[in-house]
Short mmCIF file of C-alpha atoms and ligand atoms in Angstrom, two decimals:
data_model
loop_
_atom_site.label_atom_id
_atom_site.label_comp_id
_atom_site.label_asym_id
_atom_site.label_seq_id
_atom_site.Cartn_x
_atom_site.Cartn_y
_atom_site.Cartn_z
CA UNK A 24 59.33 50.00 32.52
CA UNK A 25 60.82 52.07 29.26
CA UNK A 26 59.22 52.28 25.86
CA UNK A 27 56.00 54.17 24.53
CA UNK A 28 53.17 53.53 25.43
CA UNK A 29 50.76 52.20 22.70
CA UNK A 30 47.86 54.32 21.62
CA UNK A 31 44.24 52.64 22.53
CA UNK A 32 42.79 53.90 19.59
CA UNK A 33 43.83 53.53 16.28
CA UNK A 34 44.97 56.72 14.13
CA UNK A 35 42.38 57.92 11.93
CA UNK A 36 44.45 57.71 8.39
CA UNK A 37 44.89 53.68 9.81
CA UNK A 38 41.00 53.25 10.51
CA UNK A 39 40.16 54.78 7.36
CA UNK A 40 42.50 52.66 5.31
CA UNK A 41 40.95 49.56 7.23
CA UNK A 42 37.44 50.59 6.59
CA UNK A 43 38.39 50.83 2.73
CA UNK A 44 39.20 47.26 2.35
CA UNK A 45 35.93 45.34 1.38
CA UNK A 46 34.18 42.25 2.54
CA UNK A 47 35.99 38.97 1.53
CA UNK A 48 32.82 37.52 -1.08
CA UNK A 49 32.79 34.73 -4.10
CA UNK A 50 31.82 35.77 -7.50
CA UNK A 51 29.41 33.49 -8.64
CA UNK A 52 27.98 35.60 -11.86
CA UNK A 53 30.73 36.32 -13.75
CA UNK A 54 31.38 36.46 -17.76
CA UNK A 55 35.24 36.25 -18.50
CA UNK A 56 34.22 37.79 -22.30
CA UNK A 57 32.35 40.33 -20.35
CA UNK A 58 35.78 41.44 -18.43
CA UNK A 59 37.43 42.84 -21.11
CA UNK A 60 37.75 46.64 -20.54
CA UNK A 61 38.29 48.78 -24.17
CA UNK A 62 41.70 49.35 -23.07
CA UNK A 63 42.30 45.80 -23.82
CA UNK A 64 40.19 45.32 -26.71
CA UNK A 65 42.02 47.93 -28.28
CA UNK A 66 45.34 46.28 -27.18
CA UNK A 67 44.02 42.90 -28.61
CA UNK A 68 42.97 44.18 -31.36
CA UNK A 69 46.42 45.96 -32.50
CA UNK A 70 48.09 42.95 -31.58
CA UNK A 71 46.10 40.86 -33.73
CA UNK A 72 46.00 43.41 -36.55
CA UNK A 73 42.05 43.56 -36.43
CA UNK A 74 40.46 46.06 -37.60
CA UNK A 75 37.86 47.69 -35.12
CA UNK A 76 34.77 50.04 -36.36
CA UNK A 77 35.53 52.26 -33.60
CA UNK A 78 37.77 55.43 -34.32
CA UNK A 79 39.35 55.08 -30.76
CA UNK A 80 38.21 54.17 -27.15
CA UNK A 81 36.03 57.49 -26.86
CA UNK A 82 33.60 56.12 -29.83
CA UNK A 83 33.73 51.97 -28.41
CA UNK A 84 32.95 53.99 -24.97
CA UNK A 85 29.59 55.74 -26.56
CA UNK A 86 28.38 52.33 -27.51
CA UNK A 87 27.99 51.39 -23.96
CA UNK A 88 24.36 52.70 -23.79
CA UNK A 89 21.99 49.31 -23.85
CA UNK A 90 18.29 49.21 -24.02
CA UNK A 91 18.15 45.97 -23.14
CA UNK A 92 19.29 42.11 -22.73
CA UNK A 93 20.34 42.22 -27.18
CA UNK A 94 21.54 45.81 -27.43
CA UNK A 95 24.40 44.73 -25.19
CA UNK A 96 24.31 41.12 -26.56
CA UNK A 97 25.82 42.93 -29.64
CA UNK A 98 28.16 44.68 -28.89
CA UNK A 99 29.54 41.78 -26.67
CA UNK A 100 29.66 39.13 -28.74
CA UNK A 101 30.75 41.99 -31.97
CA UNK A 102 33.88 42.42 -29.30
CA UNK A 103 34.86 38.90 -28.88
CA UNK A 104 36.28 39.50 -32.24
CA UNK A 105 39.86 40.57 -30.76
CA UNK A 106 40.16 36.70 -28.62
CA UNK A 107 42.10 34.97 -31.21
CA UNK A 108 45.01 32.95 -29.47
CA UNK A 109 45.22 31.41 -26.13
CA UNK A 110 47.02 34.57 -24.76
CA UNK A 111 44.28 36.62 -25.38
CA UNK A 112 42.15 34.80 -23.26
CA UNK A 113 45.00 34.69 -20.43
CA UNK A 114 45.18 38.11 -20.42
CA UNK A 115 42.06 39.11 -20.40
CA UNK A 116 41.60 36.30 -17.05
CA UNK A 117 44.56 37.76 -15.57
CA UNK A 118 43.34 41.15 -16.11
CA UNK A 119 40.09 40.20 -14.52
CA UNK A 120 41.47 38.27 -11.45
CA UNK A 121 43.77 41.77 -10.88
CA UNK A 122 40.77 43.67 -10.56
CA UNK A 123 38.72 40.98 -8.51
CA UNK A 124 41.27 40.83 -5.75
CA UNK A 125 40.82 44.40 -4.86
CA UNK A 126 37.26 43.97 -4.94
CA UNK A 127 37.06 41.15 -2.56
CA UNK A 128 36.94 38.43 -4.47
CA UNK A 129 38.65 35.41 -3.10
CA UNK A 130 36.81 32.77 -4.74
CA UNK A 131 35.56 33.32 -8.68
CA UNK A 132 32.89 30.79 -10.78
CA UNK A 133 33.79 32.24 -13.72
CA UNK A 134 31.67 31.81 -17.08
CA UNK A 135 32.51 31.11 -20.48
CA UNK A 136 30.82 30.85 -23.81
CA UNK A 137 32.71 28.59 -25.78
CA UNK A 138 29.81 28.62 -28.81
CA UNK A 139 30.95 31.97 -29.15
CA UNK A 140 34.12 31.89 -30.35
CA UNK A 141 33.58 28.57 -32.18
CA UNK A 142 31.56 29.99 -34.39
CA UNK A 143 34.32 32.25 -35.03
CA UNK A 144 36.13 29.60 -36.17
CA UNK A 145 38.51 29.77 -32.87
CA UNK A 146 39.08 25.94 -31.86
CA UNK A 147 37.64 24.94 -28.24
CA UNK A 148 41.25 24.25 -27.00
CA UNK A 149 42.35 28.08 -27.37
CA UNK A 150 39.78 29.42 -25.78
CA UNK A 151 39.22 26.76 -22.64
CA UNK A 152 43.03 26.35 -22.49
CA UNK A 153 43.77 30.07 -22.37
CA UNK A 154 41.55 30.83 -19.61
CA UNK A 155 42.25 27.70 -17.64
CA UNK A 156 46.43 28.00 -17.82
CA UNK A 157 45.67 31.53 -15.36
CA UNK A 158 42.47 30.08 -12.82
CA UNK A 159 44.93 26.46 -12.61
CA UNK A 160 47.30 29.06 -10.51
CA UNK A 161 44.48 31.86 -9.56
CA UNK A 162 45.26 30.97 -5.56
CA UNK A 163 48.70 31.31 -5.74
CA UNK A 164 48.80 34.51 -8.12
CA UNK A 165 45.63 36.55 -6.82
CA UNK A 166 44.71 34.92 -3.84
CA UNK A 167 41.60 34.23 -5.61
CA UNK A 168 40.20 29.86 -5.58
CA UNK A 169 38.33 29.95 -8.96
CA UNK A 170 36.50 27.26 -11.03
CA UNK A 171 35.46 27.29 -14.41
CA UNK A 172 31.74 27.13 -15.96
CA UNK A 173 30.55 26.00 -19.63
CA UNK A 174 27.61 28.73 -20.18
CA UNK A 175 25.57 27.40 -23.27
CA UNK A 176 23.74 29.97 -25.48
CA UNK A 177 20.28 29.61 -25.15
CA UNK A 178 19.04 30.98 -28.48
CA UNK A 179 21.24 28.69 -30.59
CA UNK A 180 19.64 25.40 -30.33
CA UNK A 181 19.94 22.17 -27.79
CA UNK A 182 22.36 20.60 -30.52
CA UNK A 183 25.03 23.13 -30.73
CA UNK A 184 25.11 22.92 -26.99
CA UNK A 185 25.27 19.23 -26.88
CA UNK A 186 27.74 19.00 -29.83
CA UNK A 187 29.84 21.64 -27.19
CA UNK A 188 29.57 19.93 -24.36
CA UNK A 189 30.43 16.35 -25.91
CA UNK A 190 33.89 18.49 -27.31
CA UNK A 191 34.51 19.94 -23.86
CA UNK A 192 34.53 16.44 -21.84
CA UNK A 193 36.33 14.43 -24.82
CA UNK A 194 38.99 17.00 -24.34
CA UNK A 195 38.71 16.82 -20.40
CA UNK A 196 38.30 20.11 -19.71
CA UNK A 197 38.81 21.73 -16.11
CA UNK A 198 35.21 22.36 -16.15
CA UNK A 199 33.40 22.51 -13.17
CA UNK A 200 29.67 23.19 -13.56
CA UNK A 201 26.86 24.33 -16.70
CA UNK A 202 25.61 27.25 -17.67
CA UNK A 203 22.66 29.23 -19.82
CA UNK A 204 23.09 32.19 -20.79
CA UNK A 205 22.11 34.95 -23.80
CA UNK A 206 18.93 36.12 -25.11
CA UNK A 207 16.32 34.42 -22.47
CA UNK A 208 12.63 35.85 -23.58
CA UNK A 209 11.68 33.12 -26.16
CA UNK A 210 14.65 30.25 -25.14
CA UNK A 211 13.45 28.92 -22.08
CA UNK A 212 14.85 26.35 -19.85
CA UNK A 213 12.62 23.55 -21.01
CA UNK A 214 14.50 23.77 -24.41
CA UNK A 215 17.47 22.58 -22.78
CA UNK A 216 16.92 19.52 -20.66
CA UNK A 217 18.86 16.92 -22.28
CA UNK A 218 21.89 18.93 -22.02
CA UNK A 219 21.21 19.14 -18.49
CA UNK A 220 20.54 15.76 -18.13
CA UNK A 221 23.72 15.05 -19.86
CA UNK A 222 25.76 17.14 -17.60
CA UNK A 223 24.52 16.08 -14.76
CA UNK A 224 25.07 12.27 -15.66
CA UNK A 225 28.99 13.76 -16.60
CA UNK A 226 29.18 14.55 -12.71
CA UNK A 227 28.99 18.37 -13.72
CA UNK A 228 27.29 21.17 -10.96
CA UNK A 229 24.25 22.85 -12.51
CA UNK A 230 23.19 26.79 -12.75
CA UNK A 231 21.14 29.15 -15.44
CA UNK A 232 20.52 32.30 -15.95
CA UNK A 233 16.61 32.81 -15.80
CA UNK A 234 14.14 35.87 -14.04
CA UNK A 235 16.35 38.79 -15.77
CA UNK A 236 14.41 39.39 -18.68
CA UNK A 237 12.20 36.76 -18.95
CA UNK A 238 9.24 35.58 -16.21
CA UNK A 239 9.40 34.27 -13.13
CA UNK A 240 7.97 30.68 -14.77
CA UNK A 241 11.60 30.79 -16.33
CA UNK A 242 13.02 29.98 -12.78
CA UNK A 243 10.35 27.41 -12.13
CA UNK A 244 11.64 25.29 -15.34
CA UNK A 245 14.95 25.31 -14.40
CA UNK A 246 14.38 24.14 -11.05
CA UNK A 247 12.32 21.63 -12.24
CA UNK A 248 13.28 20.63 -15.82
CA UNK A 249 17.00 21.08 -15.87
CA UNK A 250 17.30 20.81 -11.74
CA UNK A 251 19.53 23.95 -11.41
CA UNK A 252 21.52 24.17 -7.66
CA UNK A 253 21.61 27.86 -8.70
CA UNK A 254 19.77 30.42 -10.40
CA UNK A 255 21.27 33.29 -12.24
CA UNK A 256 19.64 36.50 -11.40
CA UNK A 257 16.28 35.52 -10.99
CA UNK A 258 15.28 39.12 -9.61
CA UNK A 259 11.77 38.21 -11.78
CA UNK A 260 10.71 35.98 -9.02
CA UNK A 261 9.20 38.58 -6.86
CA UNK A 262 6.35 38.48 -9.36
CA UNK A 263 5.41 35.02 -7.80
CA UNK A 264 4.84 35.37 -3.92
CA UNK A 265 4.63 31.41 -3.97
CA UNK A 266 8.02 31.11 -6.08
CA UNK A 267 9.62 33.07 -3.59
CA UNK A 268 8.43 31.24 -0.71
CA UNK A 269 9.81 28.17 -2.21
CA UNK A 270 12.72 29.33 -3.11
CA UNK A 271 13.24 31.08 0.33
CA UNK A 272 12.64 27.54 2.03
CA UNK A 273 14.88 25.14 -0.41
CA UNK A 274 17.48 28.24 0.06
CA UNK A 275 18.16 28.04 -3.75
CA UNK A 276 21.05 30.41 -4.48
CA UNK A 277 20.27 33.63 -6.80
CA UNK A 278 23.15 35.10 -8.26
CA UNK A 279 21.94 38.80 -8.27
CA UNK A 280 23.77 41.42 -10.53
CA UNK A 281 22.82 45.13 -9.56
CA UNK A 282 24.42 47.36 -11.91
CA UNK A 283 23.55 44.81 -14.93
CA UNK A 284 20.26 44.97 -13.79
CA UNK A 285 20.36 48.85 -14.69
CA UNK A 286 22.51 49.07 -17.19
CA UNK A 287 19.64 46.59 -18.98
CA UNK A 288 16.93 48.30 -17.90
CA UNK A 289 15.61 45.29 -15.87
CA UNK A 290 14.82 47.87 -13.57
CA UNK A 291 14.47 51.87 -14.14
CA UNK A 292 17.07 52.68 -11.37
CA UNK A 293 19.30 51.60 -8.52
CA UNK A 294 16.63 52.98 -6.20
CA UNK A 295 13.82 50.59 -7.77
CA UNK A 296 16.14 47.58 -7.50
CA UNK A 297 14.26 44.59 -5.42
CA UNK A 298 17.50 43.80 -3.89
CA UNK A 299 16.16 44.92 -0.52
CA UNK A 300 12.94 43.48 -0.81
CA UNK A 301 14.76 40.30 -1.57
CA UNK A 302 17.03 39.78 1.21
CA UNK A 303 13.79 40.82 3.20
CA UNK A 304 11.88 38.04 2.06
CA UNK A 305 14.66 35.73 3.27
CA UNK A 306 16.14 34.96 -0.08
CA UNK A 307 19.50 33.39 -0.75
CA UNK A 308 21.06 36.48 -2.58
CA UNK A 309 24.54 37.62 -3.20
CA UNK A 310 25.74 40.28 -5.33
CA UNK A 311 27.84 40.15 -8.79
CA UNK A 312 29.28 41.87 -11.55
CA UNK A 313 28.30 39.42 -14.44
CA UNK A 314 29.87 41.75 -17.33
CA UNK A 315 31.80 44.36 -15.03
CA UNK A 316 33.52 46.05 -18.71
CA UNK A 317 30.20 47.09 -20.10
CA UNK A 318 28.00 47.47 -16.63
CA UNK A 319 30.04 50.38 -14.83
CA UNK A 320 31.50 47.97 -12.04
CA UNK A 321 33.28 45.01 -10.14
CA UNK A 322 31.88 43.72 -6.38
CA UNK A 323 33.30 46.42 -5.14
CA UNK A 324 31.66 48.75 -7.10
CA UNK A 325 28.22 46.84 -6.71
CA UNK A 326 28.39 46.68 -2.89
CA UNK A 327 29.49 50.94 -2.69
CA UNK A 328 26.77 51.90 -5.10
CA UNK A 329 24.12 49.91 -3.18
CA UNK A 330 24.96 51.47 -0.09
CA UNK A 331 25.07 54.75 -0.68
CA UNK A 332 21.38 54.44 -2.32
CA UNK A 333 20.10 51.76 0.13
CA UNK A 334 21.85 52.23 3.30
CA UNK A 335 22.35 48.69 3.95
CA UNK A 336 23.88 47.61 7.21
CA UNK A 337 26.80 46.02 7.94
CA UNK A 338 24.95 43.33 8.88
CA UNK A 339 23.00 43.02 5.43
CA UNK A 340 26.46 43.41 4.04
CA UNK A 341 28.16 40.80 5.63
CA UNK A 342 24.70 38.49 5.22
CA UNK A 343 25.53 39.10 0.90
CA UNK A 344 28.96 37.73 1.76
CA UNK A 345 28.17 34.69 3.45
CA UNK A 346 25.53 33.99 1.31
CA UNK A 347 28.30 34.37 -1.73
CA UNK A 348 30.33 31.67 0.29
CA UNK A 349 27.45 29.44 1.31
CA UNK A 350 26.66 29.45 -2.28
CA UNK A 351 29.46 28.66 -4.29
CA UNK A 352 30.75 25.06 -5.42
CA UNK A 353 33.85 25.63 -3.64
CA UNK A 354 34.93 22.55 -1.65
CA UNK A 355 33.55 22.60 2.10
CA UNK A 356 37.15 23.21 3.14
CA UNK A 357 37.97 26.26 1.12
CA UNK A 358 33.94 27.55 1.97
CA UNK A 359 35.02 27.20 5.91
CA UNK A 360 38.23 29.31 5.52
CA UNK A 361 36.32 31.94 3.66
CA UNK A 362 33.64 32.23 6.46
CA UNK A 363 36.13 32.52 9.21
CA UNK A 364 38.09 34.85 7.09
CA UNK A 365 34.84 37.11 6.93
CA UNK A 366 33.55 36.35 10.88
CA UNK A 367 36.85 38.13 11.64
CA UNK A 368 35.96 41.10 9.92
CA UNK A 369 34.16 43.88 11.61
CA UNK A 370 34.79 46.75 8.91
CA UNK A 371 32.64 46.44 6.24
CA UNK A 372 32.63 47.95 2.01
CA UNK A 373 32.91 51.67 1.80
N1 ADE B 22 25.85 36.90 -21.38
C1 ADE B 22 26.67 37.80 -20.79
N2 ADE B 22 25.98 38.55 -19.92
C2 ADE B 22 24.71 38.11 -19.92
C3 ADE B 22 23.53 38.45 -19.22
N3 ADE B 22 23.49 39.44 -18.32
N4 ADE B 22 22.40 37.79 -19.50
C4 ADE B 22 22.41 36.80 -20.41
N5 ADE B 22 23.48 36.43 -21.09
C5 ADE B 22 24.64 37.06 -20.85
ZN1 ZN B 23 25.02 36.81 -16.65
#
C-alpha cells in the first residue's frame, strides 16, 4: 500500500465551484434582435457608420426603463437599425450563444423577425443567412443544439406575414417552426389563421406568443384557431381556472419569461410573479430570457433571481429544466441526452 489517501469529502473551493454551474435547460423564448447588448450596438453601429441618437452607452442604457409591451417595442425595433450585413447578424448569434452556454443552455429555439428588417429594406437572405451560418455549427462551437423560428408581427397584417413566409420557404430556409410576436392587445390570434394553416401544411412546428399582455381568451384562440404545440408566456391564463385545467391536462408547453414579465410591468414585482402558483397548478412551465439585452438577464440570471425571492427547491428547479427539455422540438434523441445529462446532476443554479 503507498500513495495518499483520497479525501471523502470534497474541498469546499471544489463544491462551491460545482454548485455554481447551473442546470443544463433549452431556451425556448428567445429573440436573437433582443440579444444584442449596447456594447454591440454601438460596435455595429461604428462599423456601419450609423449614426445613433444616443451620446454614448450611458444615455442608450437610460432608455431601458419600459412601461409596457410598446415602450420597449420601440426602442427594439429603433435598434435593429445597426443589422445591416449578414455579419451583423452572426455576431450578434455568436455573441448570444457565448452567453447561453454559461447559462445552461444546451439547446436554443431561437426567434427571428424577419418583417423587421425587411421593412428596412435589408433582403430576407442577410438576415436568415447571417443567423443560420452560426446555429448550422451551434453544437460544435457552444455546445448548444439550436433551431431556428420565423416570429411574424402580429400588428402588421396576415398579408405581410404570408408574403414572408411564402419568401422564407421559396428560399428554403433552415426554419424550423412559426412564431407571433409584437404588440398583442388588439392583434389576436384569430387574425392569423391562414398563416398558420399555411405553415402547418409546409410541415412547419407551431408556437405564439399570447397571455403577456393580452387575456387569457388570447391563449384559447391559438390553441384552437392557429393549433399552437406551444404557447409563449401565457402567464394571463391564471385568470381562467378552466383554461388552466385544460392546459394542465393536454400539458401544453408555456414558455414563461420572468424578468420580461417585470421589466413590462406584466406584473408589479418578482415577488407577485405567478410563476409559483403556476408550477403549483401542474402547468407545463419553463423559464426564459426572451430579450435578455433589454430585460436585465439570461437563464441564468432568471433561475438566481427567482430563487433568492421564491426559494424554490431543487426539485422545482430541476422540474423547470425538464420541462424546458420535454418541451422543445428537439429530436427525441437529442431530448433523451439532455434528460440524462440533467438526471445526473444533483447541484442545482446558485
Ligand atoms: N418581441 C420581442 N420581445 C417580445 C415580447 N416580449 N412580446 C412580444 N413581442 C416581442
Ligand atoms: Zn417574446
Amino acid at each position: 500500500m503507498g500513495g495518499t489517501a483520497e479525501p471523502e469529502t470534497e474541498p469546499d473551493a471544489v463544491r462551491a465551484e460545482v454548485l455554481a454551474i447551473p442546470l443544463p435547460v433549452a431556451e425556448l423564448h428567445l429573440h436573437i434582435e433582443g440579444t444584442l447588448q449596447p456594447e454591440l450596438i454601438f460596435a455595429l453601429a461604428e462599423r456601419n457608420g450609423i449614426e445613433l441618437p444616443y451620446a454614448g452607452l450611458d444615455e442608450l442604457r437610460e432608455r431601458y426603463e419600459f412601461t409596457d409591451l410598446q415602450s420597449f417595442l420601440d426602442l427594439y425595433y429603433a435598434n435593429m437599425a445597426v443589422l445591416q450585413t449578414e455579419q451583423d447578424f452572426a455576431d450578434m448569434t455568436r455573441a448570444y450563444l457565448e452567453r447561453a452556454a454559461v447559462a445552461g443552455v444546451r439547446h436554443a429555439e431561437i426567434m427571428m423577425d424577419p418583417q423587421a428588417h425587411l421593412s428596412r429594406g435589408i433582403p430576407l437572405e442577410t438576415c436568415v443567412n447571417g443567423v443560420a451560418s452560426v446555429l448550422a455549427t451551434s453544437q460544435e462551437d457552444f455546445g448548444i443544439s439550436t433551431l431556428l423560428i420565423a416570429a411574424f408581427l402580429r400588428d402588421l397584417p396576415e398579408e405581410s406575414a404570408l408574403g414572408v413566409l411564402d419568401g422564407l420557404l421559396a428560399m428554403n430556409a433552415p426554419i424550423a417552426a412559426v412564431g407571433l410576436d409584437s404588440a398583442e392587445v388588439g392583434n389576436p390570434p384569430s387574425k392569423f389563421e391562414r398563416l398558420y394553416d399555411k405553415a402547418r401544411e409546409a410541415g412547419l412546428r407551431l408556437t405564439a406568443h399570447a397571455g403577456e399582455e393580452g387575456p387569457a381568451s388570447y391563449i384559447v384562440e391559438a390553441l384552437d384557431i392557429l393549433g399552437v404545440e406551444r404557447i409563449d408566456h401565457g402567464i394571463r391564463c391564471m385568470e381562467d381556472p378552466d383554461l388552466v385545467e385544460r392546459l394542465v391536462d393536454a400539458r401544453i408547453p408555456l414558455t414563461v419569461c420572468p424578468l420580461s414579465n417585470v421589466r413590462l410591468r406584466a406584473v408589479d414585482t418578482l415577488a407577485d410573479h405567478p410563476l409559483p402558483a403556476m408550477l403549483a397548478a401542474g402547468l407545463n412551465v419553463s423559464v426564459n430570457s426572451d430579450d435578455p439585452a433589454y430585460f436585465g438577464g439570461y437563464v441564468d440570471d432568471n433561475f438566481a433571481q427567482l430563487g433568492m425571492v421564491f426559494e424554490l427547491s431543487d426539485f422545482d428547479k430541476a422540474r423547470l429544466a425538464a420541462n424546458s427539455i420535454h418541451s422543445s422540438f428537439a429530436s427525441e434523441e437529442r431530448k433523451a441526452e439532455l434528460l440524462d445529462e440533467l438526471n445526473g446532476r444533483e447541484v442545482t443554479h446558485p
